[in-house]
Structure formats: structure tokens, C-alpha cells
Coordinates of C-alpha atoms in Angstrom, one line a residue:
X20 CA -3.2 -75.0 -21.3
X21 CA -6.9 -74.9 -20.9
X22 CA -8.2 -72.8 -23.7
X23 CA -11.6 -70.7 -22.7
X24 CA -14.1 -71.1 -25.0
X25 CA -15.7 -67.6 -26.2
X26 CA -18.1 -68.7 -29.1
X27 CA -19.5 -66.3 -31.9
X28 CA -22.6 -64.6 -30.4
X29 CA -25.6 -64.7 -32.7
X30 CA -27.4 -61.7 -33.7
X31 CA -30.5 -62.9 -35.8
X32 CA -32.7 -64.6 -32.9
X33 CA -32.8 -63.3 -29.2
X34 CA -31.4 -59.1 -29.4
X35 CA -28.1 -59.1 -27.3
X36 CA -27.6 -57.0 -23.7
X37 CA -25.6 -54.3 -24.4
X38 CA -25.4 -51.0 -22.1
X39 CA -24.1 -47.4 -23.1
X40 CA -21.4 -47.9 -19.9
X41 CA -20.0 -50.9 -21.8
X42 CA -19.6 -48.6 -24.4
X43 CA -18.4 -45.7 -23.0
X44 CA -15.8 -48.0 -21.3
X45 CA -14.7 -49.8 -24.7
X46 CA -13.5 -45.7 -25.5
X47 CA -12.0 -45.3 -22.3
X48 CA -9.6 -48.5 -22.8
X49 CA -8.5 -47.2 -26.0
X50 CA -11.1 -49.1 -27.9
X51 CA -10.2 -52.5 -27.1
X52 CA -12.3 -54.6 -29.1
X53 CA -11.4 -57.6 -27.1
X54 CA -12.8 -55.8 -24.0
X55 CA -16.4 -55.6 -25.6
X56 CA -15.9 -58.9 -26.7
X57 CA -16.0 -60.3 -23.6
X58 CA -18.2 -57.7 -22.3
X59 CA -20.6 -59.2 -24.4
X60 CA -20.0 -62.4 -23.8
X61 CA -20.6 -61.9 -20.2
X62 CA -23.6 -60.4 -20.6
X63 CA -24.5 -63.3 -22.2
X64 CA -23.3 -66.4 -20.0
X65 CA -22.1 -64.1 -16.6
X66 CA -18.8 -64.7 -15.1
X67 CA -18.4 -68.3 -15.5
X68 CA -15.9 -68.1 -18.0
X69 CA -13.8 -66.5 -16.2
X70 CA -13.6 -68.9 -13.3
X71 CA -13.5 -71.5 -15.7
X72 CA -10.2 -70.3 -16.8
X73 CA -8.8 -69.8 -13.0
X74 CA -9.0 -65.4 -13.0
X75 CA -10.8 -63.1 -11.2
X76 CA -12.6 -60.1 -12.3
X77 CA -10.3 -57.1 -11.6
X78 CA -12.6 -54.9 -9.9
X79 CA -12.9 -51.2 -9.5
X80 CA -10.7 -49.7 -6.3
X81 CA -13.1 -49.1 -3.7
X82 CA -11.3 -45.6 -3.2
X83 CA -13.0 -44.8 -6.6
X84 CA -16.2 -45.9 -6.3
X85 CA -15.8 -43.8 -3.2
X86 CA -14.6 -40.7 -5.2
X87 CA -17.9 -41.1 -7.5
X88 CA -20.7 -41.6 -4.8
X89 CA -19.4 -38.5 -2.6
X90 CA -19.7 -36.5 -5.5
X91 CA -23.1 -38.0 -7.1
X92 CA -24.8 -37.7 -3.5
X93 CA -23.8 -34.1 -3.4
X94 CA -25.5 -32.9 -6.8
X95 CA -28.2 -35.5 -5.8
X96 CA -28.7 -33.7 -2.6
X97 CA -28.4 -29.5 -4.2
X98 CA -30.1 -30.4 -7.5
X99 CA -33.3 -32.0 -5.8
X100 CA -33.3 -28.8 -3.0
X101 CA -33.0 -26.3 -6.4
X102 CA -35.8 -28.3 -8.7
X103 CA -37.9 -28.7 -5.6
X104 CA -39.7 -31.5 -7.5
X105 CA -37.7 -34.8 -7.7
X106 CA -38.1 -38.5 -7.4
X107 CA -34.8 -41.3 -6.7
X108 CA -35.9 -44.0 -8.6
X109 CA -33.5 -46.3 -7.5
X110 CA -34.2 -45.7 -3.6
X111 CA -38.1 -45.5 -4.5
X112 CA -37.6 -49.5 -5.5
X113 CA -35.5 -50.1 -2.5
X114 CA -38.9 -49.2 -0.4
X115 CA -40.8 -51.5 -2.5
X116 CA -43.0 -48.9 -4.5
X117 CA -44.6 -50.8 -6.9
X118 CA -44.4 -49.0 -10.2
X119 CA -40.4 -49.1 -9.6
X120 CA -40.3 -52.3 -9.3
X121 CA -38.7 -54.7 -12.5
X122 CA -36.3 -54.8 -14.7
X123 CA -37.0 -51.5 -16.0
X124 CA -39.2 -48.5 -15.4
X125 CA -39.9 -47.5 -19.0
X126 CA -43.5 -47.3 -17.5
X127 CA -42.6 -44.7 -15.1
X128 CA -40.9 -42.5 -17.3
X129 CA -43.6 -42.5 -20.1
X130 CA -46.0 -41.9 -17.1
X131 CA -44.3 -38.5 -16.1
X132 CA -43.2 -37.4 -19.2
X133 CA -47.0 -37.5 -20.8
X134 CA -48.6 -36.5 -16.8
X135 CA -46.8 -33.2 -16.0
X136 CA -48.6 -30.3 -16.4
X137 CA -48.0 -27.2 -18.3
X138 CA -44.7 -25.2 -16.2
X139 CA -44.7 -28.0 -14.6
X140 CA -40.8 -29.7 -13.9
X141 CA -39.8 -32.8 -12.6
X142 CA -36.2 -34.4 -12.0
X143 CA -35.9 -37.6 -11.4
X144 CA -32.5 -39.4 -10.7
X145 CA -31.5 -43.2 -11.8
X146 CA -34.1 -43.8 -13.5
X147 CA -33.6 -47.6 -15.7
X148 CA -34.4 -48.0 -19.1
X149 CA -34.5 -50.9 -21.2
X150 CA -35.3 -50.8 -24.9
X151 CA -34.6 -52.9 -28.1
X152 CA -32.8 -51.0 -31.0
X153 CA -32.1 -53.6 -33.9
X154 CA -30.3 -56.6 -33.0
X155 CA -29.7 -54.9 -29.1
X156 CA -31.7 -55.0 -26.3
X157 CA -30.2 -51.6 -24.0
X158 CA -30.5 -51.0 -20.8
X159 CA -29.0 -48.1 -18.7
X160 CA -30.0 -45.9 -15.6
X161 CA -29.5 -42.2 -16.4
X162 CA -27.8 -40.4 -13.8
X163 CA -29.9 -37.5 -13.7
X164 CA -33.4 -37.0 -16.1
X165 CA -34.6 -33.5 -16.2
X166 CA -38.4 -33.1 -17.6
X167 CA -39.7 -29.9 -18.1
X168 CA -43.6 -28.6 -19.6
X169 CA -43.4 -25.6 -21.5
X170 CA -46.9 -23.4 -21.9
X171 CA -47.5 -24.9 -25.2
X172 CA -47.6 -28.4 -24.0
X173 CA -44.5 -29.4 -25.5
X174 CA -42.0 -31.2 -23.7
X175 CA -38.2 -30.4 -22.7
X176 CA -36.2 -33.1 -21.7
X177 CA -32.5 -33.2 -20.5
X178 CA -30.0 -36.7 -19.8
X179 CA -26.8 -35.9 -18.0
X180 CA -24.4 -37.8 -17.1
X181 CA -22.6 -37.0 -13.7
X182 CA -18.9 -37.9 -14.0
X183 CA -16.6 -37.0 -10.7
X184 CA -13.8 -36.3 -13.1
X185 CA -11.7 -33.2 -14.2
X186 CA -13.3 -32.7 -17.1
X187 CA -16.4 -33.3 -19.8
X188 CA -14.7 -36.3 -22.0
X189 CA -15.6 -38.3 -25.8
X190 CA -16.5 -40.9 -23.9
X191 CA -19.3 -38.9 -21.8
X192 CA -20.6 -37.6 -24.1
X193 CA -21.7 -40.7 -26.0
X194 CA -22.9 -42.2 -23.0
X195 CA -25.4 -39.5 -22.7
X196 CA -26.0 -40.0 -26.6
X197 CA -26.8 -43.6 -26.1
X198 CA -29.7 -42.5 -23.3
X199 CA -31.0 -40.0 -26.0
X200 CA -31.6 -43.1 -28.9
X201 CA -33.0 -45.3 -25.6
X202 CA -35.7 -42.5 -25.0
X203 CA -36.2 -41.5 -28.7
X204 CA -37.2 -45.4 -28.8
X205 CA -39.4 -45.6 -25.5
X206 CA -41.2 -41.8 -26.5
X207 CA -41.8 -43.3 -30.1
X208 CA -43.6 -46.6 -29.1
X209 CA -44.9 -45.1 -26.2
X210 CA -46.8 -42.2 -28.5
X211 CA -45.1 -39.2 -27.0
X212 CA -44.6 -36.8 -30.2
X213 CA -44.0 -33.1 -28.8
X214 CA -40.5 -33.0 -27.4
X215 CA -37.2 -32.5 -27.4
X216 CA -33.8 -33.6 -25.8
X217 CA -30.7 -32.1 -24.9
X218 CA -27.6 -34.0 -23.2
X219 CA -24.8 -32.4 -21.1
X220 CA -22.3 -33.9 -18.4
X221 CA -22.0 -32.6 -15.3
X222 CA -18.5 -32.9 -13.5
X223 CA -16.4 -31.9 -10.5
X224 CA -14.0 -29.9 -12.7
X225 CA -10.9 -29.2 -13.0
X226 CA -8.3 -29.6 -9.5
X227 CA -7.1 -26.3 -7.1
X228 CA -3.6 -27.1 -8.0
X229 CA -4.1 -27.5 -12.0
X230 CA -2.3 -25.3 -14.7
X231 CA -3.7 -22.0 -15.4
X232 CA -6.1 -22.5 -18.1
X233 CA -5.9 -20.0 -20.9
X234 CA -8.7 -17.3 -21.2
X235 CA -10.7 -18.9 -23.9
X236 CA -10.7 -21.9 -21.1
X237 CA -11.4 -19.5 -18.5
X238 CA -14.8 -18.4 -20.4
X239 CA -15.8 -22.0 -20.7
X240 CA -15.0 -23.3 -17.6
X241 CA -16.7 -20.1 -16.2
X242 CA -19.6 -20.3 -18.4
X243 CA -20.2 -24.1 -17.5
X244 CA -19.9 -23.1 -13.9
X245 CA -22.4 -20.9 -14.3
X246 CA -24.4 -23.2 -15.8
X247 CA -24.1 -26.1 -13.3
X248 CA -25.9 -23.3 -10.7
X249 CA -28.7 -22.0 -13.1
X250 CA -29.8 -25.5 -13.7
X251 CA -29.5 -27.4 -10.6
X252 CA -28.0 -25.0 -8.1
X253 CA -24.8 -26.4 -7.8
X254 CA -21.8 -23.9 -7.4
X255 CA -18.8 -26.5 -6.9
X256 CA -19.1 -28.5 -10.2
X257 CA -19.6 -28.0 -14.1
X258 CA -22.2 -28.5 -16.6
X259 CA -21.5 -29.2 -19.8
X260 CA -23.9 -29.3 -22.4
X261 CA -23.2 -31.0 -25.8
X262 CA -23.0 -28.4 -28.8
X263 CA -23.4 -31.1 -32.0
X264 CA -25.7 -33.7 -30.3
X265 CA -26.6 -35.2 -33.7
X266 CA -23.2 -35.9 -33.9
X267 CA -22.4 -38.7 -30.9
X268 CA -26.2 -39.9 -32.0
X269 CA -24.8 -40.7 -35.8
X270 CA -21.8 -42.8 -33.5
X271 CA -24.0 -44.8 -31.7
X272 CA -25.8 -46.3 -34.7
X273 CA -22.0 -46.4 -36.4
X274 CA -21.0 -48.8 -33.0
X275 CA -23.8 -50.5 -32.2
X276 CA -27.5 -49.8 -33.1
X277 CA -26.7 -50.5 -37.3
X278 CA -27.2 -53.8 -38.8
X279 CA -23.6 -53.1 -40.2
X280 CA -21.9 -51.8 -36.2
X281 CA -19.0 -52.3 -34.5
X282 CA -20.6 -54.3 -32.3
X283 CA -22.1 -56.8 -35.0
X284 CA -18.5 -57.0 -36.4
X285 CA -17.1 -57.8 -32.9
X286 CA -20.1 -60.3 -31.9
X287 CA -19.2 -62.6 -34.8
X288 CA -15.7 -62.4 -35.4
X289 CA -13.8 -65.5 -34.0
X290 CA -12.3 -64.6 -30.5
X291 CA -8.5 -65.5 -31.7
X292 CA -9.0 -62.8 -34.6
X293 CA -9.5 -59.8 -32.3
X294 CA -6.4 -58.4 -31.9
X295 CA -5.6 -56.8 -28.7
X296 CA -2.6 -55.3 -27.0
X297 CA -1.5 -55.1 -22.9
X298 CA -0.8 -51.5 -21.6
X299 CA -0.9 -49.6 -18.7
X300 CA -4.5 -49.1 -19.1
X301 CA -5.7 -52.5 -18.8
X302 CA -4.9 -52.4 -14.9
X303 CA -8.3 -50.7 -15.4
X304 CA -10.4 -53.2 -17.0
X305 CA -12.2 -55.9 -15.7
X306 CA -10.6 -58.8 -17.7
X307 CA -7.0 -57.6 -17.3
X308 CA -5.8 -60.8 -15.9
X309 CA -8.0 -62.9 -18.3
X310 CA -5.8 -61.4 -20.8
X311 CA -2.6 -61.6 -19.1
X312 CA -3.1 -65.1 -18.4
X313 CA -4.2 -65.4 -22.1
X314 CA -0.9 -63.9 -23.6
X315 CA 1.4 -66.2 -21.7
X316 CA -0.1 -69.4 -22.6
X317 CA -0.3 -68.6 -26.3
X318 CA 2.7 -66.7 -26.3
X319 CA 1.5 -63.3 -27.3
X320 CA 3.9 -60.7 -28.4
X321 CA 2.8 -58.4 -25.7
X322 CA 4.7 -60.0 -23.2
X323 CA 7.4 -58.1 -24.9
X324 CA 8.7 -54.8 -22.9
X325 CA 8.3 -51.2 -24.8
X326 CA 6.5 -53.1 -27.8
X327 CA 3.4 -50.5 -28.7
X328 CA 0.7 -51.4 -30.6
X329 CA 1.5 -50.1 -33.5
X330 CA 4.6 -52.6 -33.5
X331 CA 2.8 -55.5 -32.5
X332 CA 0.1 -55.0 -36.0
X333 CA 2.9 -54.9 -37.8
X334 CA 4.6 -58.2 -36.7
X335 CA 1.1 -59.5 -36.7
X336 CA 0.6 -58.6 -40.3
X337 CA 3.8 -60.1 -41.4
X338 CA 3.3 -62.9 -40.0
X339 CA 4.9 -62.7 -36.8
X340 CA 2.3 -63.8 -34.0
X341 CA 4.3 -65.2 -31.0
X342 CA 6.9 -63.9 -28.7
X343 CA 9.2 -67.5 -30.3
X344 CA 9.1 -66.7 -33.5
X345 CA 10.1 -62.9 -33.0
X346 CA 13.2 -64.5 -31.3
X347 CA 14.3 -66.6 -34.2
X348 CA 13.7 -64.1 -37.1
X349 CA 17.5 -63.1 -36.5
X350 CA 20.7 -65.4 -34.8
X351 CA 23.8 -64.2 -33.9
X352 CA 26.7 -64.0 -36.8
X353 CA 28.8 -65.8 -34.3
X354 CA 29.3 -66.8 -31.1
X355 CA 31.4 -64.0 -30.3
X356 CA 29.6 -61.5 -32.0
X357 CA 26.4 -59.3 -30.7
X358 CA 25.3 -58.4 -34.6
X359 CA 22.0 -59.9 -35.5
X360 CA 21.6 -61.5 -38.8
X361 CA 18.5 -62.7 -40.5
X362 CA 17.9 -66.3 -39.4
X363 CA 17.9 -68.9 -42.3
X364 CA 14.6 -68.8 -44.5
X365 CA 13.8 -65.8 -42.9
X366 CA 15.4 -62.9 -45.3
X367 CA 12.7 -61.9 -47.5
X368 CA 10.1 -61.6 -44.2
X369 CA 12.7 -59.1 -42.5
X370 CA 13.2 -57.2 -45.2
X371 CA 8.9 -56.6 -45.6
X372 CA 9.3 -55.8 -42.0
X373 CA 12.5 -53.7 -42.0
X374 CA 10.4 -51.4 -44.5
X375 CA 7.1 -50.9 -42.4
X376 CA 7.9 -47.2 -40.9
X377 CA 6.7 -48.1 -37.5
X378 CA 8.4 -51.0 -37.1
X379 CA 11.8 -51.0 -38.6
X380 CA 14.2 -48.7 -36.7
X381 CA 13.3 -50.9 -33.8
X382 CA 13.0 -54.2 -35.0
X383 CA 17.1 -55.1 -34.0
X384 CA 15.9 -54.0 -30.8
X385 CA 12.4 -56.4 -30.3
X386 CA 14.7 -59.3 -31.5
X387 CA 17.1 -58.9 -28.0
X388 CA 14.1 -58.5 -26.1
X389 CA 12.0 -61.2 -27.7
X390 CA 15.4 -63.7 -27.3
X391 CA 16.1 -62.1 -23.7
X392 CA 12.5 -63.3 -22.5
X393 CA 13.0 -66.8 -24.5
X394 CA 15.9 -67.2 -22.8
X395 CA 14.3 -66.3 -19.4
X396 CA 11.5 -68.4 -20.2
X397 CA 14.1 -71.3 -20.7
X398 CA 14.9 -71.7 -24.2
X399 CA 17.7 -72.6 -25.3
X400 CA 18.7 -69.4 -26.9
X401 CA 21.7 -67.2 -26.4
X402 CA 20.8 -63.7 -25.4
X403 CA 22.7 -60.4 -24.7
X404 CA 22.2 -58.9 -20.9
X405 CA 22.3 -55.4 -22.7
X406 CA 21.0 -54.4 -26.1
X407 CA 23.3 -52.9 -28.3
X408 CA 23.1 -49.0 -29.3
X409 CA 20.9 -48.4 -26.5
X410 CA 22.5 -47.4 -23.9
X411 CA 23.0 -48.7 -20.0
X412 CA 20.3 -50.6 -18.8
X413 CA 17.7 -49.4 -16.1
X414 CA 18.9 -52.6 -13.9
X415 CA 22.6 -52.8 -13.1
X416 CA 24.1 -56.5 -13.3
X417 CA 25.3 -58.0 -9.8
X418 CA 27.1 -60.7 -8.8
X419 CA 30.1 -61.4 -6.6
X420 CA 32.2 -59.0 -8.2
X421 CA 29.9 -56.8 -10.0
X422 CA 28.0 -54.3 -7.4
X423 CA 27.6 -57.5 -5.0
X424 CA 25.8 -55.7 -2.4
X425 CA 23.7 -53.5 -5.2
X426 CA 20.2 -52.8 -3.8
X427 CA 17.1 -52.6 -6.5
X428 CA 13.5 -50.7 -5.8
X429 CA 11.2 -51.7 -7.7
X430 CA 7.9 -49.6 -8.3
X431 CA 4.4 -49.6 -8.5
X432 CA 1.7 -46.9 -8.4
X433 CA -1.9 -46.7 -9.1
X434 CA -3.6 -43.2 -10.4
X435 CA -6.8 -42.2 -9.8
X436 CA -8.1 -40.9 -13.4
X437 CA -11.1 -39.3 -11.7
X438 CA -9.0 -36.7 -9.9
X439 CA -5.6 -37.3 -11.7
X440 CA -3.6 -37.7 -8.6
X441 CA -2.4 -41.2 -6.9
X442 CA -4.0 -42.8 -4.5
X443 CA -1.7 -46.4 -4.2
X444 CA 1.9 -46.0 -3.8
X445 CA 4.1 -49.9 -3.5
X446 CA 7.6 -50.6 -3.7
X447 CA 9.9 -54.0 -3.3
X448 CA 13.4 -53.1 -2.0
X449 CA 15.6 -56.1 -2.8
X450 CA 19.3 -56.1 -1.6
X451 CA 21.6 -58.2 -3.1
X452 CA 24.5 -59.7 -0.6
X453 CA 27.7 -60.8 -2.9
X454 CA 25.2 -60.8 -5.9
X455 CA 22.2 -62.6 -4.6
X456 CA 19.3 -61.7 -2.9
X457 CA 18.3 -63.6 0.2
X458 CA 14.8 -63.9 1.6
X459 CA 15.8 -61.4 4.7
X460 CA 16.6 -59.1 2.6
X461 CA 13.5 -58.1 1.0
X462 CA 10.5 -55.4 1.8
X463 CA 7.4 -54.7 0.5
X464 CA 6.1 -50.6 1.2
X465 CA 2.6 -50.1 0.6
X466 CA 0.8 -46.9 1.0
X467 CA -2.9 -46.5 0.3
X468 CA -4.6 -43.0 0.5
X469 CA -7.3 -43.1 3.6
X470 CA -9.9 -41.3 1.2
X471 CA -10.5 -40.2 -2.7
X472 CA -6.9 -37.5 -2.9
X473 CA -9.0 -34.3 -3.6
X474 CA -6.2 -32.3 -3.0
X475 CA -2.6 -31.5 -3.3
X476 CA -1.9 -31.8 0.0
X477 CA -3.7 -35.0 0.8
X478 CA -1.2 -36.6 -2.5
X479 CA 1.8 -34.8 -0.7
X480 CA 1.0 -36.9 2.6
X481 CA 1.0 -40.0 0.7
X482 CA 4.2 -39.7 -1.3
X483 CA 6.2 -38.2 2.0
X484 CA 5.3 -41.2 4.2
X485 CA 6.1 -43.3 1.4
X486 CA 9.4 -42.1 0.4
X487 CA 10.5 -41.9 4.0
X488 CA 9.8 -45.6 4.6
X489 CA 11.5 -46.8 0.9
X490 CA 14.9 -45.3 2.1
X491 CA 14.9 -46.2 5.7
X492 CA 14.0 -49.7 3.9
X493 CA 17.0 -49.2 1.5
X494 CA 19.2 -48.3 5.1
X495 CA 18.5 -51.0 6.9
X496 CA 18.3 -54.0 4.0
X497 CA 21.3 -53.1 2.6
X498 CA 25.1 -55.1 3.0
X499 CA 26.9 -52.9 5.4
X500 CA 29.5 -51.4 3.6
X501 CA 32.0 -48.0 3.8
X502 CA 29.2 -46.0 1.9
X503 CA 25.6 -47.9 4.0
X504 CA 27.8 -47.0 6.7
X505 CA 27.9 -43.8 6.1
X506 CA 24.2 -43.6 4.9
X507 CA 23.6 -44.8 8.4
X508 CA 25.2 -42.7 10.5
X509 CA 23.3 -39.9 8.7
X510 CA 19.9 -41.2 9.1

């Protein structure tokens, strides 16, 4: 087992990178602590570690990125037509403009914002800020920067944050919050006094084929539309701006900017003490098979089926770290019998856990799986095929007697958050032939969406096609019998 070493990160010499997407991304994956862990690391010593421990990054789903840029050029293209006045500050580096140029363009901003003349409004997109807030050195590029002179000489600013997703969420709307404390910072040692800021997401909205929202919804959604096309002319997306601003601000400094943060806390804490927990949406995070990789060397009680979180603290708490030593809390009472009782030694522990509300009406239950995947894993360990009280299993049992020509499908999809439809459909047929399953008969179905699935007709496609191929798989895999026969003939 080669052990990646993730040392404590120091906060009191050099201020550590940080950047309000990391952060918006540690909400997104349910606050995974061991995410921004590693996120920090990285930003720190780069990618190394990873290769060091044999992974790859998991990377974003070019259809998503693809889903994002459509929509971004198209406000990009309205807003700058309706503002009249606007600058890309990413593209005006690309061309080699000087004052663009480096690893920030703090300059540039403080520039305009003191320059523009009374009425005067400028919008300037991507622009990349980089300032140092306590122990943090943050750096961002704000989607969209909105500055705007009133008569009086004071200054209006507005950060928004262009999301291609159904709607305005937490998450959002602290990333914005994090661009407001970068520019309170770079107005305050650049001298600027006389402003003020306001934050708002703008997003694609809700989908054609979405429930009926109720009319308090309908105002909103109505009201934001309208919004969207006063501001920036747009009249196919949704601008939302943030009512309690002051609010998200008080979080940032709470996760990252105060001495006493999140952040801090997660920084120097001792990798093996963050506690962490595989679900369905780590197939979104960049170190998802860091972590899988992680769990099965060291045994982690997430390799457990059905375990939630909730479960897994309270195993962890009692002492119960490893998916071994959930196996052998309880034995069998004999070899005939499928009643658990509590291992030697291991009474008084199961009877603290047996009382912890989350975890005790299923703890019977985590024992047969923790002692199935033992068993799987090679132990020697008797373990049941079925668990008792719970009903059939999802998998029927086949051998030569038992369904010997049984055929499984086995599933995998991938959704596409941003427009909450699926964009990846996969499935394994397998066909046993008097119980096992040979080579030949085995298929793989893939289906990948051509483009972003904006609508329900383009997901309808997909899952058609899809289908249709997973059953004339399932026909033509499958041990002719009376009833594939029969199948046959009908196809």
C-alpha cells in the first residue's frame, strides 16, 4: 500500500491560494471537508500527488463544460449589445494588451472603477482578481462586473455570477459573496471610498418540461425574468439578485477569511482525521478516485453498500473504523443458524451502538453486508447470500440448477445537474449459461448525448435508442430457451 503523503499546511508564513469556486464546490459536494483538503493541497504542490498515488483527476464531462460556454457566450454576446460599453478581459490578454497581462488585473479594475465619468457605465466580463484576506491569498475571475457612475460621483457596482443551471442556488450565491470581500479589499487599499455593491446570479432557468410552479413562483421567476432584460437585455434567462447580502458575506469570513475558519481548521488537521464519506456525488469531484482508491487500501467503511453517512459517524465514534472490524462485531450462534450474536469482547460496544438512533435498527443489517464483502474480499468468514428480514435480493442466485440461463443488466447513468436531464446512458448485459457467465456472452451499451440535453425530446432520443439496444442485447445473449425463444420470434 503506498500511503500519499498530504502534510498539515501552514498558515502563519506565506497566505495560502484559495478561490471562491473551491468553495462554492466544497457546498456543492455536500461539504466534503476532505475535498477542500486536497483542494488545498493542490493548490499548494499541483497534481503530483495524485500521480504519485497512480489516479487521475476525474475531470469535468466535456458535454458540461459545453452546456456552460453556450450559455455564457450568449449573455456575453446580448449583455455587451444592451450596455453598449464593455470590455472581455480575458480575450483582451489573449491579444496581448498590456494592462491585462499577469496574474491579476486588480490594476485594471481600480483603473475603471476611479476613471468613469459621471452616467457613465461600463461592463466588463472575466475580469481576475487576486487579493490577500488574513491567512488567504484569493483569486477569482468574476463572470460578469457591472460599474456604473451615478451624478453624484458615487459608484454602483454589481458581481454576478452566470450559472447555466435551473435555478439561483446557496452555493451561487456565496460565490458571488466571496467576489464582493475580494473587491471591498482591492477598493479599500486602492482608496476607492464612494461605492456600493450588489451581487445576483444570472441563470438559464428553469426547463420547458418542469412542474408547474406555484404562483408565488410564478411572480419570482417572472420578476427575475424581467430583470435579466432590464439589466442586460437578455429575455431567455434569469437574474437573481441576492436579498440579505450581508448574510453570505458573514459566511465567508465564518469559512475562510477568519483566523478561527473552516478553512484554518481543515488546513491543519491531520489528513487521516477528516472524515469523509463516498456517494453518488463524488462521481462529480475531482479526486473521486483518489478517494476510492484510498477506502480500499485502508479499508474504509464506505465500501459498504446503503451505509449513509450518518451510519458511518456513528461506527466511527464507537470505534468502529474498518469495513473488518464491522464484520466481526457479531458471529453466527451456530453453524446452522443465520442469528447474529455479539462476537466475544464485543458486548458492551454493540450495545453503545444498538442505542445510537441512526444506527441501531440497521446495525444486524451492516454486519451481513460488512461479512458479505469480507467474504468476497477473501476472508475466511461465513456469510449469508441474503440478509435476513429484508426481503429478496435485487440479484437472483444462478447456478446449474438455480435460473442457469438467468440474464443480469447492470446500470449506469450520468446526470447533467446543470439541466437536470441525462446525458450518459451504459449498461453490461451478462448472461449466464448453466450458471456461469462466459466471455461471449457479455455486452457493454453505451449511449452518449451528441450535445448539452436542453430538452425533453433530445433526453427522449437518448433513452429510446438505448433501451432498444439493451433488449435486443438481452435477445440475442441470452441461452436459447422455451421462453428466449419465444422472445425471439417476437422481436
Amino acid at each position: 500500500m503506498t500511503t500519499p503523503s498530504i502534510p498539515i499546511i501552514p498558515l502563519a508564513n506565506t497566505p495560502q491560494r484559495i478561490s471562491p469556486t473551491d468553495i462554492s464546490q466544497y457546498i456543492r459536494l455536500d461539504q466534503c471537508r476532505r475535498y477542500l483538503r486536497l483542494r488545498l493541497h493542490e493548490r499548494t504542490h499541483g497534481l503530483r500527488f495524485m500521480q504519485a498515488y497512480d489516479v487521475t483527476p476525474q475531470s469535468i464531462p466535456p458535454i458540461l463544460t459545453l452546456s456552460g460556454a453556450r450559455f455564457e457566450d450568449r449573455v456575453e454576446q446580448q449583455a455587451a449589445a444592451h450596455i453598449g460599453s464593455a470590455i472581455h478581459c480575458a480575450d483582451a490578454a489573449r491579444k496581448g494588451e498590456d494592462a491585462f497581462i499577469g496574474e491579476h488585473q486588480n490594476a485594471v479594475v481600480l483603473a475603471y472603477a476611479r476613471d468613469l465619468a459621471p452616467g457613465a457605465t461600463l461592463l466588463l466580463f472575466q475580469p481576475r482578481l487576486q487579493v490577500t484576506i488574513g491567512s488567504w491569498n484569493l483569486r477569482g475571475n468574476v463572470d460578469l462586473l457591472l460599474l456604473r457612475r451615478t451624478s453624484d460621483r458615487s459608484l454602483d457596482v454589481l458581481i454576478i455570477d452566470m450559472k447555466s443551471s435551473t435555478a439561483a442556488k446557496v452555493e451561487h450565491r456565496l460565490q458571488v459573496a466571496f467576489y464582493h470581500a475580494m473587491l471591498d479589499t482591492l477598493f479599500e487599499t486602492g482608496g476607492l471610498t464612494q461605492y456600493s455593491i450588489t451581487t445576483g446570479v444570472l441563470y438559464r432557468g428553469p426547463s420547458m418540461d418542469a412542474p408547474a410552479p406555484s404562483p408565488a413562483e410564478q411572480i419570482r421567476l417572472a420578476n427575475q425574468r424581467a430583470a435579466a432584460q432590464a439589466m442586460f437585455g437578455i429575455d431567455d434567462a434569469y437574474l437573481e439578485i441576492v436579498d440579505d447580502p450581508n448574510a453570505y458575506r458573514a459566511e465567508v469570513a465564518t469559512l475562510v477569511t477568519n483566523r478561527d475558519s473552516l478553512a484554518a481548521e481543515v488546513a491543519q488537521a491531520r489528513f487521516e482525521d477528516i472524515r469523509f464519506h463516498l456517494t453518488y456525488k463524488c462521481d462529480g469531484c475531482l479526486y473521486n478516485e483518489f478517494c476510492m482508491k484510498w477506502a480500499a487500501e485502508h479499508d474504509d467503511l464506505s465500501q459498504i453498500p446503503y451505509l449513509v453517512d450518518t451510519e458511518k459517524n456513528a461506527l466511527q465514534a464507537g470505534g468502529v473504523t474498518t469495513t473488518h472490524e464491522l464484520a466481526a462485531l457479531k458471529t453466527f450462534r451456530d453453524e446452522q443458524s443465520t442469528d447474529l450474536i455479539a462476537a466475544p469482547g464485543e458486548e458492551s460496544r454493540i450495545l453503545d451502538l444498538s442505542a445510537n438512533r441512526a444506527l441501531g435498527p440497521r446495525l444486524d443489517e451492516l454486519i451481513h453486508r460488512a461479512r458479505r464483502f469480507r467474504s468476497w474480499k477473501g476472508d475466511d468468514l461465513r456469510a449469508l447470500t441474503y440478509i435476513p428480514s429484508k426481503g429478496y435480493g435485487t440479484l437472483p442466485a444462478s447456478d446449474a440448477t438455480i435460473h442457469p440461463n438467468l440474464v443480469r443488466i447492470y446500470l449506469d447513468v450520468q446526470h447533467d445537474y446543470l439541466h437536470d436531464r441525462l446525458y450518459l446512458l451504459s449498461a453490461l448485459v451478462a448472461a449466464c449459461e448453466q450458471g456461469t457467465e462466459p466471455a461471449e456472452r457479455r455486452r457493454t451499451i453505451v449511449h452518449l448525448a451528441d450535445a448539452p440535453p436542453e430538452t425533453p425530446a433530445a433526453e427522449q432520443a437518448l433513452l429510446i435508442g438505448w433501451v432498444g439496444e439493451v433488449l435486443r442485447a438481452v435477445v440475442e445473449l441470452a441461452v436459447c430457451d422455451t421462453l428466449n425463444l419465444a422472445l425471439r420470434r417476437f422481436w
